[in-house]
XYZ file of N, CA, C and O in Angstrom:
604
model
N 25.817 20.654 61.817
C 26.187 21.509 63.045
C 27.482 21.885 62.461
O 28.016 22.668 63.313
N 27.955 21.306 61.770
C 29.719 22.111 61.500
C 29.689 23.479 60.698
O 29.112 23.383 59.769
N 30.097 24.163 60.889
C 30.321 25.244 60.418
C 30.999 25.356 58.597
O 30.945 26.158 57.804
N 32.310 24.461 59.155
C 32.753 24.376 57.719
C 31.919 23.406 56.341
O 32.174 23.821 55.613
N 30.800 23.040 56.873
C 29.809 22.137 56.104
C 29.138 23.495 55.253
O 28.457 23.634 54.565
N 29.305 24.541 55.753
C 28.422 26.378 55.083
C 28.778 26.938 54.219
O 30.138 27.257 53.974
N 28.463 26.912 52.755
C 28.518 28.070 52.336
C 29.380 29.397 52.308
O 28.644 30.061 53.343
N 30.640 29.449 52.311
C 31.075 30.463 52.740
C 30.748 31.911 51.974
O 30.762 32.872 52.389
N 30.505 32.017 51.019
C 29.784 33.080 50.180
C 28.596 33.775 51.176
O 27.962 34.629 50.855
N 28.014 32.913 52.048
C 26.597 33.744 52.450
C 26.994 33.458 54.043
O 26.497 32.568 54.619
N 27.773 34.442 54.444
C 27.916 34.578 55.360
C 27.482 36.360 55.717
O 28.572 36.535 55.578
N 26.879 35.987 57.373
C 26.806 37.470 57.376
C 26.836 37.568 58.831
O 26.508 37.435 59.860
N 27.494 38.870 59.377
C 28.036 39.050 60.914
C 26.287 40.297 61.222
O 26.592 41.191 60.284
N 26.102 39.213 62.314
C 24.821 40.816 62.987
C 25.465 41.488 64.283
O 26.012 39.762 65.089
N 25.442 42.566 64.908
C 25.531 43.308 66.430
C 26.452 43.552 66.549
O 27.065 44.150 67.719
N 27.027 44.520 65.834
C 27.654 45.948 66.136
C 27.742 46.442 66.693
O 28.226 46.972 67.427
N 26.085 46.772 67.212
C 25.732 47.531 68.158
C 25.388 47.281 69.309
O 24.603 48.378 70.557
N 26.105 46.039 69.815
C 25.689 45.110 71.281
C 26.815 44.504 71.586
O 27.136 44.362 70.492
N 25.735 43.970 72.661
C 27.302 42.875 73.622
C 26.560 41.801 72.531
O 27.016 40.654 73.252
N 25.428 41.224 72.363
C 24.737 40.038 71.013
C 25.626 40.348 70.418
O 25.734 41.354 68.993
N 25.843 38.944 69.729
C 26.691 39.092 68.003
C 26.120 37.888 67.521
O 25.783 36.725 67.710
N 25.765 37.796 65.756
C 24.992 36.757 65.385
C 25.885 36.726 64.398
O 26.148 37.672 63.519
N 26.435 35.334 63.963
C 27.444 34.725 62.337
C 25.879 34.228 61.890
O 25.636 32.927 62.152
N 25.383 34.514 60.645
C 24.400 33.880 59.749
C 25.042 33.002 58.888
O 25.479 34.354 58.125
N 24.604 31.980 58.433
C 25.021 31.226 57.535
C 24.082 30.641 56.721
O 22.754 30.101 57.699
N 24.002 30.320 55.231
C 23.255 30.135 54.523
C 23.518 29.163 53.549
O 24.686 28.503 53.193
N 22.835 27.949 53.107
C 23.347 26.875 52.282
C 21.893 26.427 51.983
O 20.816 26.233 52.739
N 21.827 25.470 51.248
C 20.637 25.046 50.361
C 21.130 23.518 49.682
O 21.981 23.237 48.973
N 19.945 22.647 49.805
C 19.706 21.933 48.211
C 18.359 21.866 47.233
O 18.364 23.157 47.445
N 18.493 21.352 46.933
C 17.265 21.081 46.217
C 16.081 21.522 46.492
O 15.345 21.775 45.587
N 15.902 20.887 47.725
C 14.437 21.384 48.512
C 14.438 22.617 49.286
O 13.364 22.537 49.702
N 15.924 22.556 50.277
C 15.682 23.272 51.238
C 16.710 24.396 51.501
O 17.498 24.087 51.318
N 16.070 25.295 51.978
C 17.728 26.557 52.769
C 17.974 26.119 54.104
O 16.569 26.247 55.102
N 19.056 26.200 54.379
C 18.794 26.395 56.348
C 20.092 27.791 56.446
O 20.447 28.076 55.485
N 19.710 28.273 57.057
C 20.475 28.924 58.032
C 20.523 28.039 59.538
O 19.927 28.012 59.682
N 22.016 28.881 59.608
C 22.606 28.181 60.651
C 22.542 30.119 61.265
O 23.399 31.001 60.610
N 22.361 29.681 62.399
C 22.662 30.848 63.439
C 23.326 30.626 64.966
O 23.219 30.190 65.628
N 24.127 31.203 64.836
C 25.374 31.449 66.203
C 25.405 32.773 66.992
O 25.752 33.352 66.245
N 24.779 32.512 67.806
C 24.458 33.794 69.166
C 25.284 33.688 69.906
O 25.304 32.428 70.314
N 25.816 34.990 70.456
C 27.076 34.987 71.172
C 26.381 36.118 72.540
O 25.341 37.051 71.796
N 26.811 36.596 73.337
C 26.413 37.415 74.438
C 25.075 37.177 75.113
O 24.873 35.991 75.974
N 23.849 38.071 74.709
C 22.697 37.545 76.231
C 22.435 36.183 75.155
O 21.191 36.482 74.082
N 22.096 35.079 76.062
C 21.440 34.061 75.502
C 20.440 33.364 76.410
O 19.896 32.800 76.611
N 19.838 34.704 76.972
C 19.048 34.488 78.165
C 17.221 34.091 77.370
O 17.556 33.801 75.978
N 16.772 33.457 78.511
C 15.305 32.789 78.098
C 14.882 34.338 77.322
O 13.768 33.750 76.501
N 15.104 35.521 77.408
C 14.388 36.934 76.725
C 14.936 36.966 75.633
O 14.826 37.481 74.742
N 16.343 36.025 75.312
C 16.659 36.945 74.031
C 16.224 35.708 73.091
O 16.230 34.985 72.875
N 16.179 36.540 71.668
C 15.567 35.472 70.309
C 16.224 36.517 68.876
O 16.753 37.967 69.223
N 16.431 35.398 68.515
C 16.741 36.844 66.778
C 15.507 36.538 66.154
O 14.772 35.024 65.737
N 14.727 37.173 65.060
C 13.894 36.931 64.499
C 14.829 37.357 62.690
O 15.798 37.761 62.373
N 14.433 36.158 61.698
C 14.821 36.111 60.646
C 13.665 36.327 59.726
O 12.266 36.061 59.947
N 13.651 37.335 58.574
C 12.970 36.746 57.582
C 13.428 37.058 56.166
O 14.151 37.218 56.253
N 12.577 35.730 55.351
C 13.158 35.634 53.840
C 11.729 36.217 53.233
O 11.014 36.158 52.968
N 12.471 36.471 51.806
C 11.767 36.671 50.847
C 12.536 36.638 49.505
O 13.515 36.658 49.355
N 11.411 35.803 48.314
C 12.472 35.688 47.045
C 12.030 37.492 46.829
O 10.931 37.719 46.788
N 13.750 37.333 46.098
C 13.874 39.025 45.263
C 12.889 38.738 44.329
O 12.280 40.107 44.246
N 12.371 38.199 43.228
C 11.229 38.162 42.504
C 10.018 38.697 43.059
O 9.163 39.382 42.126
N 9.616 38.480 44.416
C 8.052 38.437 44.545
C 8.234 40.505 45.692
O 7.302 40.626 45.767
N 9.442 40.407 45.620
C 10.124 41.507 47.498
C 9.430 42.727 46.344
O 8.885 43.323 47.454
N 8.734 42.840 45.263
C 8.428 44.108 44.946
C 6.955 44.285 44.825
O 5.892 45.066 45.061
N 6.331 43.159 45.271
C 4.682 43.321 45.501
C 4.528 43.113 46.681
O 5.111 42.509 47.334
N 2.973 44.671 46.996
C 3.042 44.705 47.724
C 2.026 43.435 48.897
O 1.784 43.251 50.350
N 1.215 43.165 48.099
C 0.825 41.844 48.717
C 1.241 40.422 48.979
O 1.247 39.754 49.836
N 2.942 40.366 48.402
C 3.717 39.135 48.717
C 4.497 39.814 50.396
O 4.557 40.353 50.814
N 4.717 38.265 50.955
C 4.468 38.408 52.688
C 5.694 37.592 52.819
O 6.178 36.645 52.095
N 6.605 38.318 53.680
C 8.051 37.576 53.924
C 7.981 35.965 54.965
O 6.622 36.057 55.459
N 8.556 35.423 54.775
C 8.428 34.244 55.805
C 8.973 35.005 56.912
O 9.785 35.590 56.887
N 8.351 34.580 58.509
C 9.524 35.254 59.633
C 9.013 34.201 60.518
O 8.500 33.348 60.032
N 10.493 33.951 61.210
C 10.478 33.016 62.001
C 11.038 33.231 63.591
O 12.256 34.406 63.104
N 11.146 32.739 64.080
C 11.188 33.653 65.451
C 11.936 32.346 66.552
O 11.302 30.959 66.860
N 13.602 32.851 66.564
C 14.569 31.464 66.981
C 15.696 32.085 68.396
O 15.810 32.880 68.746
N 15.624 31.151 69.106
C 15.696 31.233 70.528
C 16.850 30.060 71.267
O 17.170 28.928 70.360
N 17.431 29.774 72.124
C 18.260 29.007 73.197
C 17.249 27.792 72.878
O 17.093 26.394 73.001
N 15.637 27.710 73.138
C 14.949 27.225 72.972
C 14.373 26.349 71.405
O 14.069 24.563 71.344
N 15.101 26.689 70.583
C 14.684 26.285 68.951
C 13.649 27.428 68.236
O 13.817 28.510 68.776
N 12.268 27.176 67.654
C 12.174 27.646 66.966
C 10.520 27.648 68.321
O 10.074 26.972 68.201
N 10.082 29.394 67.604
C 9.557 29.605 68.899
C 8.246 30.171 67.954
O 6.687 30.120 68.458
N 8.216 30.467 66.874
C 6.897 30.921 65.907
C 7.974 31.063 64.229
O 9.025 30.769 64.202
N 7.140 31.010 64.101
C 6.952 31.014 62.457
C 5.839 30.916 61.512
O 4.852 30.737 62.139
N 5.878 32.189 60.398
C 4.771 32.722 59.603
C 5.181 32.454 58.454
O 6.079 32.969 57.925
N 4.058 32.468 57.421
C 3.753 31.881 56.830
C 5.143 31.218 55.789
O 5.202 31.461 54.315
N 4.897 29.872 56.417
C 5.670 29.104 55.799
C 5.742 27.682 56.922
O 5.727 27.617 57.789
N 6.399 26.221 56.612
C 6.424 25.390 57.500
C 8.169 25.456 57.450
O 9.109 25.891 56.530
N 8.477 25.708 58.586
C 9.936 25.178 59.555
C 10.622 24.282 60.319
O 8.896 24.143 61.009
N 11.512 23.828 60.643
C 11.535 23.238 61.501
C 12.832 23.586 61.965
O 13.808 24.137 61.170
N 13.674 24.025 63.683
C 14.932 24.647 63.764
C 14.713 23.692 65.385
O 14.825 23.205 65.753
N 16.092 23.397 65.270
C 16.967 22.627 66.527
C 17.876 23.734 66.938
O 18.731 24.307 66.262
N 18.470 23.803 67.941
C 18.643 24.520 68.460
C 19.775 24.062 69.869
O 19.790 23.120 70.443
N 21.498 24.228 69.819
C 21.956 23.395 71.251
C 22.995 24.575 71.545
O 23.285 25.929 70.588
N 22.982 24.794 73.537
C 23.829 25.685 73.466
C 25.308 24.924 73.593
O 25.066 24.264 73.651
N 26.015 26.177 73.715
C 27.692 25.143 74.026
C 28.733 26.038 73.232
O 28.352 27.741 73.629
N 29.581 25.806 73.166
C 30.642 26.545 72.332
C 30.271 26.874 70.557
O 30.417 26.106 70.694
N 30.380 28.134 70.277
C 30.041 28.467 69.220
C 31.384 28.329 68.027
O 32.356 27.842 68.995
N 30.902 27.824 66.924
C 32.426 27.867 65.988
C 33.579 28.874 66.573
O 35.002 28.038 65.766
N 33.399 29.902 66.375
C 34.906 30.355 67.158
C 35.189 30.662 68.597
O 35.907 31.620 69.043
N 34.479 29.308 68.765
C 34.969 29.652 70.807
C 34.459 30.195 71.776
O 34.993 30.333 72.862
N 33.342 31.120 71.587
C 32.661 31.821 72.598
C 31.405 31.236 72.939
O 30.492 29.876 72.363
N 31.043 31.370 74.188
C 29.737 30.280 74.406
C 28.853 30.935 74.136
O 28.821 32.103 73.624
N 27.595 30.145 73.318
C 26.607 30.770 72.610
C 25.920 29.633 72.197
O 26.057 28.603 72.719
N 24.974 29.922 71.446
C 23.787 29.145 71.057
C 23.464 28.952 69.186
O 24.013 30.232 69.151
N 24.007 27.452 69.467
C 23.535 27.401 67.211
C 22.384 27.073 67.084
O 22.255 26.098 68.098
N 21.999 27.403 66.525
C 20.064 27.276 65.932
C 20.100 27.084 63.990
O 20.942 27.775 63.784
N 19.770 26.121 64.149
C 19.780 25.576 62.658
C 18.300 25.381 61.776
O 17.757 24.488 62.709
N 18.133 26.591 61.612
C 16.846 26.660 60.617
C 16.468 25.739 58.907
O 17.365 26.292 58.352
N 15.443 24.940 58.895
C 15.234 24.351 57.827
C 13.870 24.989 57.013
O 13.329 24.419 57.513
N 14.316 25.701 55.537
C 12.434 26.061 55.058
C 12.570 25.358 54.147
O 13.830 25.856 52.945
N 11.655 24.926 53.479
C 11.353 24.617 52.482
C 11.157 25.181 51.106
O 11.252 26.543 50.974
N 12.439 25.135 50.283
C 12.473 26.562 48.941
C 10.766 26.505 48.114
O 10.458 27.701 47.804
N 10.360 25.195 48.458
C 8.763 26.100 47.910
C 8.146 27.254 48.483
O 6.718 27.441 48.321
N 8.457 26.854 49.926
C 7.753 28.185 50.538
C 8.094 29.052 50.700
O 7.302 30.294 50.819
N 9.171 29.661 49.416
C 9.925 30.392 49.214
C 9.660 30.955 47.518
O 10.191 31.769 46.713
N 8.980 29.693 46.930
C 8.776 29.826 45.437
C 10.213 29.991 44.258
O 10.040 30.539 44.156
N 10.828 29.347 45.096
C 12.620 29.761 44.346
C 13.249 27.882 44.640
O 12.433 27.297 44.931
N 14.074 27.994 43.859
C 14.927 27.103 43.324
C 16.227 27.404 42.956
O 16.893 28.501 42.800
N 16.893 26.872 41.772
C 18.358 27.148 41.642
C 18.402 28.662 40.661
O 16.903 28.997 39.915
N 18.590 29.176 40.317
C 18.477 31.092 40.350
C 18.179 31.712 40.698
O 18.277 32.910 40.115
N 17.719 30.885 41.783
C 16.428 32.446 42.463
C 17.477 32.733 43.611
O 18.634 33.086 43.874
N 17.152 33.935 43.918
C 18.192 35.098 44.864
C 17.057 35.374 45.791
O 15.898 35.555 46.217
N 17.647 34.769 46.981
C 16.505 34.763 48.273
C 17.311 36.156 49.384
O 18.227 36.678 49.827
N 15.551 36.590 49.353
C 16.337 38.109 50.985
C 16.316 38.096 52.225
O 15.931 36.940 52.118
N 17.170 38.391 52.531
C 17.314 37.996 54.210
C 18.107 39.242 54.945
O 18.452 40.201 54.966
N 17.109 39.198 56.372
C 16.463 40.184 57.101
C 16.592 39.378 58.707
O 16.542 38.139 58.470
N 17.842 39.829 59.345
C 18.082 39.454 60.627
C 18.006 40.460 61.490
O 18.928 41.231 61.701
N 17.010 40.232 62.707
C 17.182 41.178 64.075
C 17.665 40.093 65.657
O 17.096 39.447 65.448
N 18.469 41.066 66.187
C 18.887 40.063 67.582
C 17.485 40.798 68.441
O 17.463 42.597 68.202
N 17.412 40.343 69.531
C 16.353 41.341 70.554
C 16.137 40.458 71.610
O 16.950 39.702 71.774
N 15.889 41.200 72.126
C 16.277 40.655 73.798
C 16.226 41.989 75.305
O 15.330 42.599 74.590
N 16.708 41.866 76.562
C 16.040 42.508 77.352
C 16.639 43.919 76.529
O 17.828 44.647 76.506
N 15.682 45.144 76.383
C 16.858 46.479 75.130
C 17.630 46.625 74.408
O 17.630 47.162 73.859
N 16.815 44.952 74.387
C 18.055 44.348 72.362
C 16.956 44.702 71.469
O 16.169 44.251 70.965
N 17.554 45.667 70.430
C 16.861 45.683 68.930
C 18.099 45.905 68.120
O 18.640 46.789 67.700
N 18.849 44.586 67.585
C 20.029 45.724 66.291
C 19.921 44.290 64.926
O 19.954 42.811 65.461
N 19.604 45.448 64.096
C 19.809 44.493 62.638
C 21.303 45.185 61.827
O 22.341 45.574 61.918
N 21.144 44.569 60.664
C 21.654 44.325 59.590
C 21.790 46.576 59.649
O 20.649 46.283 59.253
N 22.812 46.970 59.537
C 23.310 48.317 59.279
C 22.323 48.492 57.663
O 22.594 47.703 56.249
N 21.603 49.198 57.446
C 20.675 49.927 56.702
C 19.905 49.316 55.683
O 18.773 49.115 54.548
N 19.544 47.927 55.889
C 18.019 47.101 56.141
C 17.013 47.609 57.249
O 17.141 47.610 58.582
N 16.033 47.472 56.118
C 14.530 47.884 56.858
C 13.846 46.856 56.728
O 13.122 45.747 55.845
N 13.742 46.147 57.866
C 11.931 45.344 57.802
C 11.166 45.676 57.140
O 10.853 44.753 56.917
N 10.688 46.676 56.700
C 9.447 47.443 55.957
C 10.087 46.981 54.743
O 9.062 47.006 53.649
N 11.585 46.907 54.182
C 11.625 47.174 52.998
C 12.549 45.828 52.420
O 13.887 46.704 52.636
N 12.581 45.153 52.052
C 12.641 43.715 51.212
C 14.053 43.621 50.521
O 14.778 43.277 50.617
N 14.269 45.223 50.046
C 14.861 45.402 48.932
C 15.965 45.612 49.294
O 17.224 45.321 48.662
N 16.386 45.910 51.200
C 17.520 46.464 51.483
C 17.902 45.409 52.322
O 19.170 45.821 52.753
N 17.380 44.315 52.188
C 17.807 43.023 52.995
C 19.168 42.120 51.946
O 19.264 42.650 50.704
N 20.147 41.046 52.688
C 20.641 40.965 52.680
C 20.236 39.667 50.976
O 19.543 39.411 51.723
N 21.361 39.100 50.400
C 20.991 38.681 49.822
C 22.123 37.131 49.691
O 22.917 37.298 49.625
N 20.678 36.484 49.258
C 21.394 34.336 48.905
C 21.248 34.553 47.828
O 19.892 33.983 47.271
N 21.833 33.938 47.193
C 21.723 33.883 45.205
C 21.975 32.115 45.581
O 23.225 31.723 45.815
N 20.875 31.378 44.749
C 20.386 30.299 45.143
C 21.860 29.976 43.263
O 20.902 29.313 42.440
N 22.486 28.890 43.806
C 23.409 28.805 42.437
C 23.280 27.168 42.028
O 23.339 25.864 42.573
């Protein structure tokens, strides 16, 4: 819950093209990859965030599928290619603005990852007429996604 607990080298900002923004942080232990999404702006029932994760070593394989998670103010709405859990809390974000914080936990075994692995991350803010992702990141090209290094 407390963003100060999250690794600061894995902080990503999303939402330059819309009134909705998200700060996405990653943390991990020996077994789980944790993703914290703090979303502000549109947090209506139609607003959600899509998260895509893939092990960089398998991203070049056309048969490898990314993990997909759809999260909203109600928590985990959908997950594909992995098991995952999420907890959502509405209120004030770490930056002092009204929004939703969602913590997503995905087993590293689902990513075939461990110490020394590089995980690729993509995220897209969606809602009423909203489709805002990372600059230069393509949903169909995992090699263009953000990088999380498990050290």
